[in-house]
PDB file of C-alpha atoms (C1' of nucleotides) in Angstrom:
ATOM      1  CA  MET S   1     107.708  97.305 130.909  1.00 60.00           C
ATOM      2  CA  SER S   2     104.148  96.918 132.110  1.00 64.00           C
ATOM      3  CA  GLY S   3     102.180  93.741 131.883  1.00 71.00           C
ATOM      4  CA  SER S   4     100.058  94.921 129.030  1.00 74.00           C
ATOM      5  CA  GLN S   5     103.083  95.966 127.049  1.00 76.00           C
ATOM      6  CA  LEU S   6     104.591  92.563 127.624  1.00 79.00           C
ATOM      7  CA  ARG S   7     101.397  90.953 126.517  1.00 81.00           C
ATOM      8  CA  ARG S   8     101.270  92.980 123.358  1.00 90.00           C
ATOM      9  CA  SER S   9     104.729  91.818 122.361  1.00 92.00           C
ATOM     10  CA  LEU S  10     104.140  88.151 123.094  1.00 94.00           C
ATOM     11  CA  PRO S  11     104.854  86.207 119.909  1.00 95.00           C
ATOM     12  CA  ILE S  12     101.937  83.839 119.453  1.00 95.00           C
ATOM     13  CA  PHE S  13     100.166  84.277 116.119  1.00 97.00           C
ATOM     14  CA  SER S  14     100.935  82.166 113.067  1.00 97.00           C
ATOM     15  CA  ILE S  15     101.107  83.860 109.693  1.00 98.00           C
ATOM     16  CA  GLY S  16      97.791  82.265 108.844  1.00 97.00           C
ATOM     17  CA  SER S  17      96.039  83.994 111.725  1.00 97.00           C
ATOM     18  CA  VAL S  18      97.691  87.265 110.846  1.00 98.00           C
ATOM     19  CA  MET S  19      96.501  86.929 107.258  1.00 97.00           C
ATOM     20  CA  GLN S  20      92.949  86.589 108.493  1.00 96.00           C
ATOM     21  CA  LEU S  21      93.155  89.402 110.968  1.00 96.00           C
ATOM     22  CA  THR S  22      94.817  91.868 108.634  1.00 97.00           C
ATOM     23  CA  GLU S  23      93.490  90.686 105.281  1.00 97.00           C
ATOM     24  CA  LEU S  24      97.031  90.806 103.940  1.00 98.00           C
ATOM     25  CA  SER S  25      98.593  88.042 101.844  1.00 98.00           C
ATOM     26  CA  ALA S  26     101.526  86.017 103.122  1.00 98.00           C
ATOM     27  CA  ARG S  27     103.575  87.572 100.363  1.00 98.00           C
ATOM     28  CA  GLN S  28     102.771  91.058 101.576  1.00 98.00           C
ATOM     29  CA  ILE S  29     103.561  90.259 105.165  1.00 98.00           C
ATOM     30  CA  ARG S  30     106.900  88.681 104.260  1.00 98.00           C
ATOM     31  CA  TYR S  31     107.716  91.560 101.967  1.00 98.00           C
ATOM     32  CA  TYR S  32     107.200  94.086 104.744  1.00 98.00           C
ATOM     33  CA  GLU S  33     109.431  92.031 106.985  1.00 98.00           C
ATOM     34  CA  GLU S  34     112.055  91.896 104.255  1.00 97.00           C
ATOM     35  CA  HIS S  35     112.003  95.674 104.293  1.00 97.00           C
ATOM     36  CA  GLU S  36     112.322  95.681 108.060  1.00 96.00           C
ATOM     37  CA  LEU S  37     108.955  97.220 108.812  1.00 97.00           C
ATOM     38  CA  ILE S  38     108.240  94.346 111.164  1.00 97.00           C
ATOM     39  CA  THR S  39     110.508  91.772 112.769  1.00 97.00           C
ATOM     40  CA  PRO S  40     108.401  88.871 113.966  1.00 98.00           C
ATOM     41  CA  GLN S  41     109.972  86.227 116.152  1.00 98.00           C
ATOM     42  CA  ARG S  42     110.613  82.710 114.929  1.00 98.00           C
ATOM     43  CA  THR S  43     109.887  79.280 116.325  1.00 97.00           C
ATOM     44  CA  GLU S  44     112.697  76.774 116.668  1.00 95.00           C
ATOM     45  CA  GLY S  45     111.574  75.479 113.301  1.00 97.00           C
ATOM     46  CA  ASN S  46     111.860  78.931 111.728  1.00 98.00           C
ATOM     47  CA  ARG S  47     108.193  79.724 111.434  1.00 98.00           C
ATOM     48  CA  ARG S  48     107.158  83.298 112.035  1.00 98.00           C
ATOM     49  CA  LEU S  49     105.410  84.173 115.275  1.00 98.00           C
ATOM     50  CA  PHE S  50     103.649  87.519 115.385  1.00 98.00           C
ATOM     51  CA  SER S  51     102.669  89.616 118.370  1.00 97.00           C
ATOM     52  CA  LEU S  52      99.736  91.990 118.767  1.00 96.00           C
ATOM     53  CA  ASN S  53     102.192  94.796 118.178  1.00 96.00           C
ATOM     54  CA  ASP S  54     103.230  93.237 114.890  1.00 97.00           C
ATOM     55  CA  ILE S  55      99.608  93.038 113.834  1.00 97.00           C
ATOM     56  CA  ASP S  56      99.105  96.634 114.821  1.00 96.00           C
ATOM     57  CA  ARG S  57     102.045  97.639 112.702  1.00 97.00           C
ATOM     58  CA  LEU S  58     100.805  95.649 109.748  1.00 98.00           C
ATOM     59  CA  LEU S  59      97.488  97.440 109.921  1.00 97.00           C
ATOM     60  CA  GLU S  60      99.288 100.769 110.025  1.00 97.00           C
ATOM     61  CA  ILE S  61     101.355  99.761 107.028  1.00 97.00           C
ATOM     62  CA  LYS S  62      98.268  98.728 105.135  1.00 97.00           C
ATOM     63  CA  GLU S  63      96.543 101.988 105.929  1.00 96.00           C
ATOM     64  CA  LEU S  64      99.508 104.100 104.906  1.00 95.00           C
ATOM     65  CA  LEU S  65     100.007 102.185 101.671  1.00 96.00           C
ATOM     66  CA  GLU S  66      96.373 102.819 100.821  1.00 95.00           C
ATOM     67  CA  GLN S  67      97.039 106.492 101.414  1.00 93.00           C
ATOM     68  CA  GLY S  68      99.844 106.411  98.877  1.00 92.00           C
ATOM     69  CA  VAL S  69     102.840 106.337 101.203  1.00 94.00           C
ATOM     70  CA  ASN S  70     105.571 103.986  99.954  1.00 94.00           C
ATOM     71  CA  LEU S  71     107.513 101.573 102.107  1.00 96.00           C
ATOM     72  CA  ALA S  72     110.465 103.923 102.525  1.00 93.00           C
ATOM     73  CA  GLY S  73     108.148 106.604 103.856  1.00 94.00           C
ATOM     74  CA  ILE S  74     106.410 104.175 106.140  1.00 95.00           C
ATOM     75  CA  LYS S  75     109.740 103.098 107.517  1.00 94.00           C
ATOM     76  CA  LYS S  76     110.611 106.682 108.382  1.00 92.00           C
ATOM     77  CA  LEU S  77     107.279 107.180 110.072  1.00 92.00           C
ATOM     78  CA  MET S  78     107.804 104.039 112.088  1.00 92.00           C
ATOM     79  CA  GLU S  79     111.206 105.232 113.210  1.00 90.00           C
ATOM     80  CA  VAL S  80     109.797 108.545 114.381  1.00 87.00           C
ATOM     81  CA  LYS S  81     107.098 106.735 116.247  1.00 83.00           C
ATOM     82  CA  GLU S  82     109.670 104.414 117.808  1.00 78.00           C
ATOM     83  CA  GLN S  83     111.591 107.407 119.079  1.00 79.00           C
ATOM     84  CA  ASN S  84     108.499 108.947 120.568  1.00 80.00           C
ATOM     85  CA  THR S  85     107.539 105.820 122.435  1.00 74.00           C
ATOM     86  CA  ALA S  86     111.151 105.470 123.556  1.00 76.00           C
ATOM     87  CA  ILE S  87     110.964 108.955 125.027  1.00 78.00           C
ATOM     88  CA  GLU S  88     107.707 108.066 126.706  1.00 72.00           C
ATOM     89  CA  ALA S  89     109.400 105.026 128.148  1.00 73.00           C
ATOM     90  CA  VAL S  90     112.253 107.082 129.564  1.00 78.00           C
ATOM     91  CA  LYS S  91     109.763 109.333 131.317  1.00 72.00           C
ATOM     92  CA  GLN S  92     108.423 106.257 133.051  1.00 67.00           C
ATOM     93  CA  GLU S  93     111.894 105.009 133.795  1.00 65.00           C
ATOM     94  CA  GLU S  94     112.265 106.658 137.177  1.00 65.00           C
ATOM     95  CA  LYS S  95     110.269 103.980 138.936  1.00 60.00           C
ATOM     96  CA  PRO S  96     112.054 101.089 140.625  1.00 58.00           C
ATOM     97  CA  ARG S  97     111.117  97.593 139.594  1.00 56.00           C
ATOM     98  CA  ARG S  98     111.751  94.159 140.997  1.00 54.00           C
ATOM     99  CA  ASP S  99     112.859  91.181 138.975  1.00 52.00           C
ATOM    100  CA  LEU S 100     110.328  88.546 138.079  1.00 53.00           C
ATOM    101  CA  SER S 101     110.992  84.841 138.049  1.00 49.00           C
ATOM    102  CA  GLU S 102     110.412  82.796 134.900  1.00 47.00           C
ATOM    103  CA  LYS S 103     107.215  81.439 136.329  1.00 53.00           C
ATOM    104  CA  GLU S 104     105.894  84.774 137.547  1.00 53.00           C
ATOM    105  CA  LEU S 105     106.584  86.197 134.143  1.00 51.00           C
ATOM    106  CA  ARG S 106     104.743  83.464 132.328  1.00 54.00           C
ATOM    107  CA  ASN S 107     101.755  83.744 134.592  1.00 59.00           C
ATOM    108  CA  LEU S 108     101.737  87.482 134.196  1.00 55.00           C
ATOM    109  CA  LEU S 109     101.800  87.217 130.448  1.00 57.00           C
ATOM    110  CA  ARG S 110      99.072  84.699 130.472  1.00 57.00           C
ATOM    111  CA  SER S 111      96.679  86.554 132.681  1.00 58.00           C
ATOM    112  CA  GLU S 112      97.382  89.771 130.862  1.00 53.00           C
ATOM    113  CA  LEU S 113      96.669  88.130 127.572  1.00 56.00           C
ATOM    114  CA  LEU S 114      93.573  86.386 128.726  1.00 53.00           C
ATOM    115  CA  GLN S 115      91.973  89.168 130.666  1.00 55.00           C
ATOM    116  CA  ALA S 116      92.309  91.378 127.614  1.00 51.00           C
ATOM    117  CA  GLY S 117      89.172  93.409 127.574  1.00 41.00           C
ATOM    118  CA  LYS S 118      87.235  90.643 129.206  1.00 47.00           C
ATOM    119  CA  TYR S 119      84.975  92.911 131.122  1.00 38.00           C
ATOM    120  CA  LYS S 120      84.971  95.943 128.953  1.00 34.00           C
ATOM    121  CA  SER S 121      84.048  96.710 125.405  1.00 32.00           C
ATOM    122  CA  SER S 122      85.550  99.657 123.646  1.00 30.00           C
ATOM    123  CA  LEU S 123      85.874 100.335 119.988  1.00 28.00           C
ATOM    124  CA  ARG S 124      88.822 102.271 118.783  1.00 30.00           C
ATOM    125  CA  GLN S 125      90.033 103.073 115.334  1.00 32.00           C
ATOM    126  CA  GLY S 126      93.586 102.690 114.085  1.00 35.00           C
ATOM    127  CA  ASP S 127      96.390 104.719 115.506  1.00 32.00           C
ATOM    128  CA  MET S 128      96.914 106.931 112.516  1.00 23.00           C
ATOM    129  CA  SER S 129      95.773 109.907 114.521  1.00 24.00           C
ATOM    130  CA  ARG S 130      99.147 109.888 116.203  1.00 22.00           C
ATOM    131  CA  PHE S 131     100.678 110.941 112.894  1.00 21.00           C
ATOM    132  CA  PHE S 132      98.048 113.272 111.504  1.00 19.00           C
ATOM    133  CA  HIS S 133      96.265 115.918 113.521  1.00 20.00           C
TER     134      HIS S 133
ATOM    135  CA  MET B   1      76.712  89.573 121.605  1.00 60.00           C
ATOM    136  CA  SER B   2      79.014  92.457 122.429  1.00 65.00           C
ATOM    137  CA  GLY B   3      82.217  93.178 120.584  1.00 71.00           C
ATOM    138  CA  SER B   4      84.395  91.867 123.348  1.00 73.00           C
ATOM    139  CA  GLN B   5      82.460  88.628 123.530  1.00 75.00           C
ATOM    140  CA  LEU B   6      82.840  88.233 119.818  1.00 78.00           C
ATOM    141  CA  ARG B   7      86.534  88.879 120.098  1.00 81.00           C
ATOM    142  CA  ARG B   8      86.917  86.323 122.822  1.00 89.00           C
ATOM    143  CA  SER B   9      85.379  83.637 120.660  1.00 91.00           C
ATOM    144  CA  LEU B  10      87.416  84.422 117.553  1.00 93.00           C
ATOM    145  CA  PRO B  11      89.249  81.253 116.542  1.00 95.00           C
ATOM    146  CA  ILE B  12      92.843  82.291 115.921  1.00 94.00           C
ATOM    147  CA  PHE B  13      95.328  80.370 118.049  1.00 97.00           C
ATOM    148  CA  SER B  14      97.161  77.289 116.828  1.00 97.00           C
ATOM    149  CA  ILE B  15      97.578  74.379 119.186  1.00 98.00           C
ATOM    150  CA  GLY B  16     101.235  75.300 119.507  1.00 97.00           C
ATOM    151  CA  SER B  17     100.411  78.733 120.885  1.00 97.00           C
ATOM    152  CA  VAL B  18      97.860  77.257 123.219  1.00 98.00           C
ATOM    153  CA  MET B  19     100.425  74.780 124.495  1.00 98.00           C
ATOM    154  CA  GLN B  20     102.745  77.649 125.381  1.00 96.00           C
ATOM    155  CA  LEU B  21     100.056  79.763 126.965  1.00 96.00           C
ATOM    156  CA  THR B  22      98.540  76.996 129.029  1.00 97.00           C
ATOM    157  CA  GLU B  23     101.559  74.750 129.579  1.00 97.00           C
ATOM    158  CA  LEU B  24      99.433  71.792 128.559  1.00 98.00           C
ATOM    159  CA  SER B  25     100.600  69.106 126.147  1.00 98.00           C
ATOM    160  CA  ALA B  26      98.937  68.605 122.768  1.00 98.00           C
ATOM    161  CA  ARG B  27      97.792  65.253 124.034  1.00 98.00           C
ATOM    162  CA  GLN B  28      96.051  66.832 127.001  1.00 98.00           C
ATOM    163  CA  ILE B  29      94.356  69.464 124.908  1.00 98.00           C
ATOM    164  CA  ARG B  30      93.092  66.914 122.410  1.00 98.00           C
ATOM    165  CA  TYR B  31      91.950  64.632 125.196  1.00 98.00           C
ATOM    166  CA  TYR B  32      89.863  67.376 126.743  1.00 98.00           C
ATOM    167  CA  GLU B  33      88.325  68.057 123.384  1.00 98.00           C
ATOM    168  CA  GLU B  34      87.603  64.373 122.946  1.00 97.00           C
ATOM    169  CA  HIS B  35      85.664  64.579 126.193  1.00 97.00           C
ATOM    170  CA  GLU B  36      83.836  67.656 124.935  1.00 96.00           C
ATOM    171  CA  LEU B  37      85.198  70.089 127.454  1.00 97.00           C
ATOM    172  CA  ILE B  38      86.235  72.359 124.622  1.00 97.00           C
ATOM    173  CA  THR B  39      85.200  72.461 120.978  1.00 97.00           C
ATOM    174  CA  PRO B  40      87.780  74.468 119.048  1.00 98.00           C
ATOM    175  CA  GLN B  41      87.055  75.403 115.459  1.00 98.00           C
ATOM    176  CA  ARG B  42      88.942  73.884 112.550  1.00 98.00           C
ATOM    177  CA  THR B  43      90.670  75.300 109.523  1.00 97.00           C
ATOM    178  CA  GLU B  44      89.754  74.067 106.067  1.00 95.00           C
ATOM    179  CA  GLY B  45      92.662  71.686 106.456  1.00 97.00           C
ATOM    180  CA  ASN B  46      91.304  70.342 109.744  1.00 98.00           C
ATOM    181  CA  ARG B  47      93.750  72.023 112.093  1.00 98.00           C
ATOM    182  CA  ARG B  48      92.399  73.220 115.401  1.00 98.00           C
ATOM    183  CA  LEU B  49      91.886  76.939 115.946  1.00 98.00           C
ATOM    184  CA  PHE B  50      91.388  78.080 119.518  1.00 98.00           C
ATOM    185  CA  SER B  51      89.750  81.216 120.843  1.00 97.00           C
ATOM    186  CA  LEU B  52      90.528  83.143 124.002  1.00 96.00           C
ATOM    187  CA  ASN B  53      87.498  81.479 125.524  1.00 96.00           C
ATOM    188  CA  ASP B  54      88.937  78.075 124.722  1.00 97.00           C
ATOM    189  CA  ILE B  55      92.182  79.021 126.411  1.00 97.00           C
ATOM    190  CA  ASP B  56      90.279  80.267 129.411  1.00 96.00           C
ATOM    191  CA  ARG B  57      88.467  76.979 129.631  1.00 97.00           C
ATOM    192  CA  LEU B  58      91.677  75.021 129.351  1.00 98.00           C
ATOM    193  CA  LEU B  59      93.131  76.941 132.248  1.00 97.00           C
ATOM    194  CA  GLU B  60      90.034  76.236 134.280  1.00 97.00           C
ATOM    195  CA  ILE B  61      90.277  72.568 133.424  1.00 97.00           C
ATOM    196  CA  LYS B  62      93.905  72.492 134.428  1.00 97.00           C
ATOM    197  CA  GLU B  63      93.156  74.178 137.713  1.00 97.00           C
ATOM    198  CA  LEU B  64      90.286  71.862 138.545  1.00 95.00           C
ATOM    199  CA  LEU B  65      92.281  68.754 137.660  1.00 96.00           C
ATOM    200  CA  GLU B  66      95.010  69.919 140.008  1.00 95.00           C
ATOM    201  CA  GLN B  67      92.357  70.230 142.682  1.00 93.00           C
ATOM    202  CA  GLY B  68      91.374  66.614 142.150  1.00 92.00           C
ATOM    203  CA  VAL B  69      88.216  67.057 140.120  1.00 94.00           C
ATOM    204  CA  ASN B  70      87.939  64.525 137.310  1.00 94.00           C
ATOM    205  CA  LEU B  71      86.840  65.255 133.771  1.00 96.00           C
ATOM    206  CA  ALA B  72      83.263  64.196 134.390  1.00 93.00           C
ATOM    207  CA  GLY B  73      83.029  66.633 137.268  1.00 94.00           C
ATOM    208  CA  ILE B  74      84.612  69.378 135.282  1.00 96.00           C
ATOM    209  CA  LYS B  75      82.120  68.820 132.514  1.00 94.00           C
ATOM    210  CA  LYS B  76      79.246  69.247 134.943  1.00 92.00           C
ATOM    211  CA  LEU B  77      80.761  72.434 136.297  1.00 92.00           C
ATOM    212  CA  MET B  78      81.158  73.776 132.800  1.00 92.00           C
ATOM    213  CA  GLU B  79      77.533  73.036 132.030  1.00 90.00           C
ATOM    214  CA  VAL B  80      76.366  74.894 135.109  1.00 87.00           C
ATOM    215  CA  LYS B  81      78.531  77.811 134.166  1.00 82.00           C
ATOM    216  CA  GLU B  82      77.163  77.751 130.631  1.00 78.00           C
ATOM    217  CA  GLN B  83      73.651  77.978 131.988  1.00 79.00           C
ATOM    218  CA  ASN B  84      74.529  80.889 134.205  1.00 79.00           C
ATOM    219  CA  THR B  85      76.059  82.877 131.401  1.00 73.00           C
ATOM    220  CA  ALA B  86      73.086  81.977 129.234  1.00 75.00           C
ATOM    221  CA  ILE B  87      70.805  83.435 131.875  1.00 77.00           C
ATOM    222  CA  GLU B  88      72.962  86.527 132.048  1.00 71.00           C
ATOM    223  CA  ALA B  89      72.657  86.814 128.309  1.00 72.00           C
ATOM    224  CA  VAL B  90      68.881  86.618 128.457  1.00 77.00           C
ATOM    225  CA  LYS B  91      68.817  89.461 130.940  1.00 72.00           C
ATOM    226  CA  GLN B  92      70.634  91.565 128.404  1.00 66.00           C
ATOM    227  CA  GLU B  93      68.384  90.379 125.637  1.00 64.00           C
ATOM    228  CA  GLU B  94      65.808  93.134 125.926  1.00 64.00           C
ATOM    229  CA  LYS B  95      67.919  95.587 123.982  1.00 59.00           C
ATOM    230  CA  PRO B  96      67.357  96.013 120.258  1.00 58.00           C
ATOM    231  CA  ARG B  97      70.292  95.403 117.963  1.00 55.00           C
ATOM    232  CA  ARG B  98      71.010  96.128 114.330  1.00 54.00           C
ATOM    233  CA  ASP B  99      72.562  93.689 111.908  1.00 51.00           C
ATOM    234  CA  LEU B 100      76.197  94.099 110.992  1.00 52.00           C
ATOM    235  CA  SER B 101      77.600  93.587 107.536  1.00 49.00           C
ATOM    236  CA  GLU B 102      80.409  91.112 106.943  1.00 46.00           C
ATOM    237  CA  LYS B 103      82.899  93.913 106.692  1.00 52.00           C
ATOM    238  CA  GLU B 104      81.680  95.768 109.758  1.00 52.00           C
ATOM    239  CA  LEU B 105      81.869  92.562 111.684  1.00 50.00           C
ATOM    240  CA  ARG B 106      85.416  91.820 110.635  1.00 54.00           C
ATOM    241  CA  ASN B 107      86.550  95.319 111.462  1.00 58.00           C
ATOM    242  CA  LEU B 108      84.826  95.150 114.801  1.00 54.00           C
ATOM    243  CA  LEU B 109      86.499  91.893 115.652  1.00 55.00           C
ATOM    244  CA  ARG B 110      89.834  93.196 114.632  1.00 57.00           C
ATOM    245  CA  SER B 111      89.728  96.405 116.568  1.00 57.00           C
ATOM    246  CA  GLU B 112      88.313  94.643 119.556  1.00 52.00           C
ATOM    247  CA  LEU B 113      91.088  92.111 119.431  1.00 55.00           C
ATOM    248  CA  LEU B 114      93.804  94.630 118.901  1.00 52.00           C
ATOM    249  CA  GLN B 115      92.717  97.230 121.388  1.00 55.00           C
ATOM    250  CA  ALA B 116      92.658  94.542 124.033  1.00 51.00           C
ATOM    251  CA  GLY B 117      93.972  96.238 127.107  1.00 40.00           C
ATOM    252  CA  LYS B 118      96.139  98.502 125.041  1.00 46.00           C
ATOM    253  CA  TYR B 119      95.852 101.402 127.366  1.00 38.00           C
ATOM    254  CA  LYS B 120      95.239  99.669 130.613  1.00 34.00           C
ATOM    255  CA  SER B 121      97.058  97.147 132.680  1.00 31.00           C
ATOM    256  CA  SER B 122      95.174  94.981 135.092  1.00 29.00           C
ATOM    257  CA  LEU B 123      96.123  91.683 136.608  1.00 28.00           C
ATOM    258  CA  ARG B 124      93.418  89.238 137.353  1.00 30.00           C
ATOM    259  CA  GLN B 125      93.582  85.684 138.543  1.00 32.00           C
ATOM    260  CA  GLY B 126      91.712  82.760 137.072  1.00 36.00           C
ATOM    261  CA  ASP B 127      87.987  82.540 137.220  1.00 32.00           C
ATOM    262  CA  MET B 128      87.772  79.794 139.777  1.00 23.00           C
ATOM    263  CA  SER B 129      86.235  82.236 142.238  1.00 25.00           C
ATOM    264  CA  ARG B 130      83.015  81.913 140.311  1.00 22.00           C
ATOM    265  CA  PHE B 131      82.739  78.337 141.536  1.00 21.00           C
ATOM    266  CA  PHE B 132      84.144  78.558 145.036  1.00 20.00           C
ATOM    267  CA  HIS B 133      83.355  81.287 147.508  1.00 21.00           C
TER     268      HIS B 133
ATOM    269  C1'  DT V   1     107.127 105.928  74.834  1.00 83.19           C
ATOM    270  C1'  DT V   2     110.319 102.691  76.512  1.00 83.19           C
ATOM    271  C1'  DT V   3     112.540 101.379  80.665  1.00 83.19           C
ATOM    272  C1'  DT V   4     112.828 100.893  85.769  1.00 83.19           C
ATOM    273  C1'  DT V   5     111.146 100.359  90.070  1.00 83.19           C
ATOM    274  C1'  DC V   6     107.764  99.013  93.452  1.00 83.19           C
ATOM    275  C1'  DA V   7     104.478  96.051  95.321  1.00 83.19           C
ATOM    276  C1'  DT V   8     102.418  91.824  94.765  1.00 83.19           C
ATOM    277  C1'  DG V   9     101.235  87.198  92.581  1.00 83.19           C
ATOM    278  C1'  DT V  10     102.531  82.499  91.791  1.00 83.19           C
ATOM    279  C1'  DA V  11     104.965  78.110  91.718  1.00 83.19           C
ATOM    280  C1'  DA V  12     108.254  74.516  93.342  1.00 83.19           C
ATOM    281  C1'  DG V  13     110.581  71.834  96.612  1.00 83.19           C
ATOM    282  C1'  DA V  14     111.746  71.215 101.409  1.00 83.19           C
ATOM    283  C1'  DA V  15     110.754  71.215 106.218  1.00 83.19           C
ATOM    284  C1'  DA V  16     107.881  72.053 110.291  1.00 83.19           C
ATOM    285  C1'  DA V  17     103.724  71.398 112.739  1.00 83.19           C
ATOM    286  C1'  DG V  18      99.430  69.305 113.252  1.00 83.19           C
ATOM    287  C1'  DC V  19      96.169  65.279 112.531  1.00 83.19           C
ATOM    288  C1'  DT V  20      94.333  60.536 113.818  1.00 83.19           C
ATOM    289  C1'  DA V  21      94.949  56.108 115.609  1.00 83.19           C
ATOM    290  C1'  DA V  22      97.119  52.841 118.298  1.00 83.19           C
ATOM    291  C1'  DC V  23      99.702  51.143 121.975  1.00 83.19           C
ATOM    292  C1'  DA V  24     102.420  52.157 126.428  1.00 83.19           C
ATOM    293  C1'  DT V  25     102.874  54.022 131.061  1.00 83.19           C
ATOM    294  C1'  DT V  26     101.504  55.845 135.484  1.00 83.19           C
ATOM    295  C1'  DT V  27      98.648  56.408 139.293  1.00 83.19           C
ATOM    296  C1'  DG V  28      94.821  55.644 141.953  1.00 83.19           C
ATOM    297  C1'  DT V  29      90.533  52.296 142.753  1.00 83.19           C
ATOM    298  C1'  DT V  30      88.019  48.308 143.234  1.00 83.19           C
TER     299       DT V  30
ATOM    300  C1'  DA T   1      95.733  41.669 140.684  1.00 83.19           C
ATOM    301  C1'  DA T   2      92.673  43.864 137.539  1.00 83.19           C
ATOM    302  C1'  DC T   3      90.737  48.069 136.026  1.00 83.19           C
ATOM    303  C1'  DA T   4      89.990  52.897 134.770  1.00 83.19           C
ATOM    304  C1'  DA T   5      91.542  57.633 134.052  1.00 83.19           C
ATOM    305  C1'  DA T   6      94.848  60.707 132.390  1.00 83.19           C
ATOM    306  C1'  DT T   7      98.816  61.288 129.815  1.00 83.19           C
ATOM    307  C1'  DG T   8     103.049  59.834 127.049  1.00 83.19           C
ATOM    308  C1'  DT T   9     104.914  58.170 122.745  1.00 83.19           C
ATOM    309  C1'  DT T  10     105.192  56.665 118.096  1.00 83.19           C
ATOM    310  C1'  DA T  11     103.961  56.185 113.167  1.00 83.19           C
ATOM    311  C1'  DG T  12     102.220  57.571 108.849  1.00 83.19           C
ATOM    312  C1'  DC T  13      99.846  61.150 106.555  1.00 83.19           C
ATOM    313  C1'  DT T  14      98.245  65.989 105.504  1.00 83.19           C
ATOM    314  C1'  DT T  15      98.446  70.885 105.927  1.00 83.19           C
ATOM    315  C1'  DT T  16     100.953  74.958 106.569  1.00 83.19           C
ATOM    316  C1'  DT T  17     104.878  77.627 106.258  1.00 83.19           C
ATOM    317  C1'  DC T  18     109.502  78.438 104.560  1.00 83.19           C
ATOM    318  C1'  DT T  19     112.828  80.236 100.933  1.00 83.19           C
ATOM    319  C1'  DT T  20     113.895  81.183  96.296  1.00 83.19           C
ATOM    320  C1'  DA T  21     112.936  82.449  91.839  1.00 83.19           C
ATOM    321  C1'  DC T  22     110.435  84.227  88.189  1.00 83.19           C
ATOM    322  C1'  DA T  23     106.088  86.810  86.448  1.00 83.19           C
ATOM    323  C1'  DT T  24     103.036  90.890  86.277  1.00 83.19           C
ATOM    324  C1'  DG T  25     100.652  95.411  86.591  1.00 83.19           C
ATOM    325  C1'  DA T  26     100.951 100.078  87.645  1.00 83.19           C
ATOM    326  C1'  DA T  27     103.385 104.087  88.506  1.00 83.19           C
ATOM    327  C1'  DA T  28     107.731 106.825  88.077  1.00 83.19           C
ATOM    328  C1'  DA T  29     111.744 107.976  85.592  1.00 83.19           C
ATOM    329  C1'  DA T  30     114.250 108.336  81.615  1.00 83.19           C
TER     330       DA T  30
END
DNA sequence: TTTTTCATGTAAGAAAAGCTAACATTTGTT
DNA sequence: AACAAATGTTAGCTTTTCTTACATGAAAAA
């Protein structure tokens, strides 16, 4: 997994932040988790910790709901998408990789997270185009 | 201010997340704030909310402390840096800009935050090189 | 048209995480 | 030794999040 993919799955956002960023209620977010559309990590104290990927998913869910797709349908779509990215991953798989130490990993994650778009600015709309074309 | 600059100053991280990302204690983080090296936002309920810029600063502080610079010195360095970026900003200032609505702004922030390095992977070390060369 | 189902709202009680303030400890300086 | 700077630790309080349960509005099914 590349650095940026690691960064995007780093669990760091509280539900409060996610509410702000997605404009979803806590109830909605928990409900989608209940239906296994997202599976955020937990702290030791059982609080949810969301990654950028989770937020991305939530925005997709929101979009699809607005378009009239129900949760069952969204789940199917997610599964298809999962498969596709899994296939993509396999294609990349033929490259050797060395193991990273705990510390290297943490530093990697950190710099990846922090550099995020620091020197570039690009607007991009949601990822729905992957489903409809 | 460009989208990416806006994104980098979005207050979204709890102190817990910042502790993980920076490997600083809550005490340290609050102490640096007390000495005005960072000024995180607050929630309605008075909890600190940190931006990517805040985290960046904290990492700089940590680095400089390890190099033997005390807080007073770090504060000076920060001020110089502030001035420089302010000057940079002025140079950019000669371009007209239109006002954004609340909603446009929120969407901008969100997509900027979420797209962050989605399709690229680049490692970059801390920003200390701006001070020492 | 009733009755279900789906998605969401709301409330209560408990627990986690964060806040400030105060005092303690460590390390380096005068 | 006395002091200052940076950080640790503790206490009491507040905010946020957790789960669970029940309520509601709109759409789908009967």
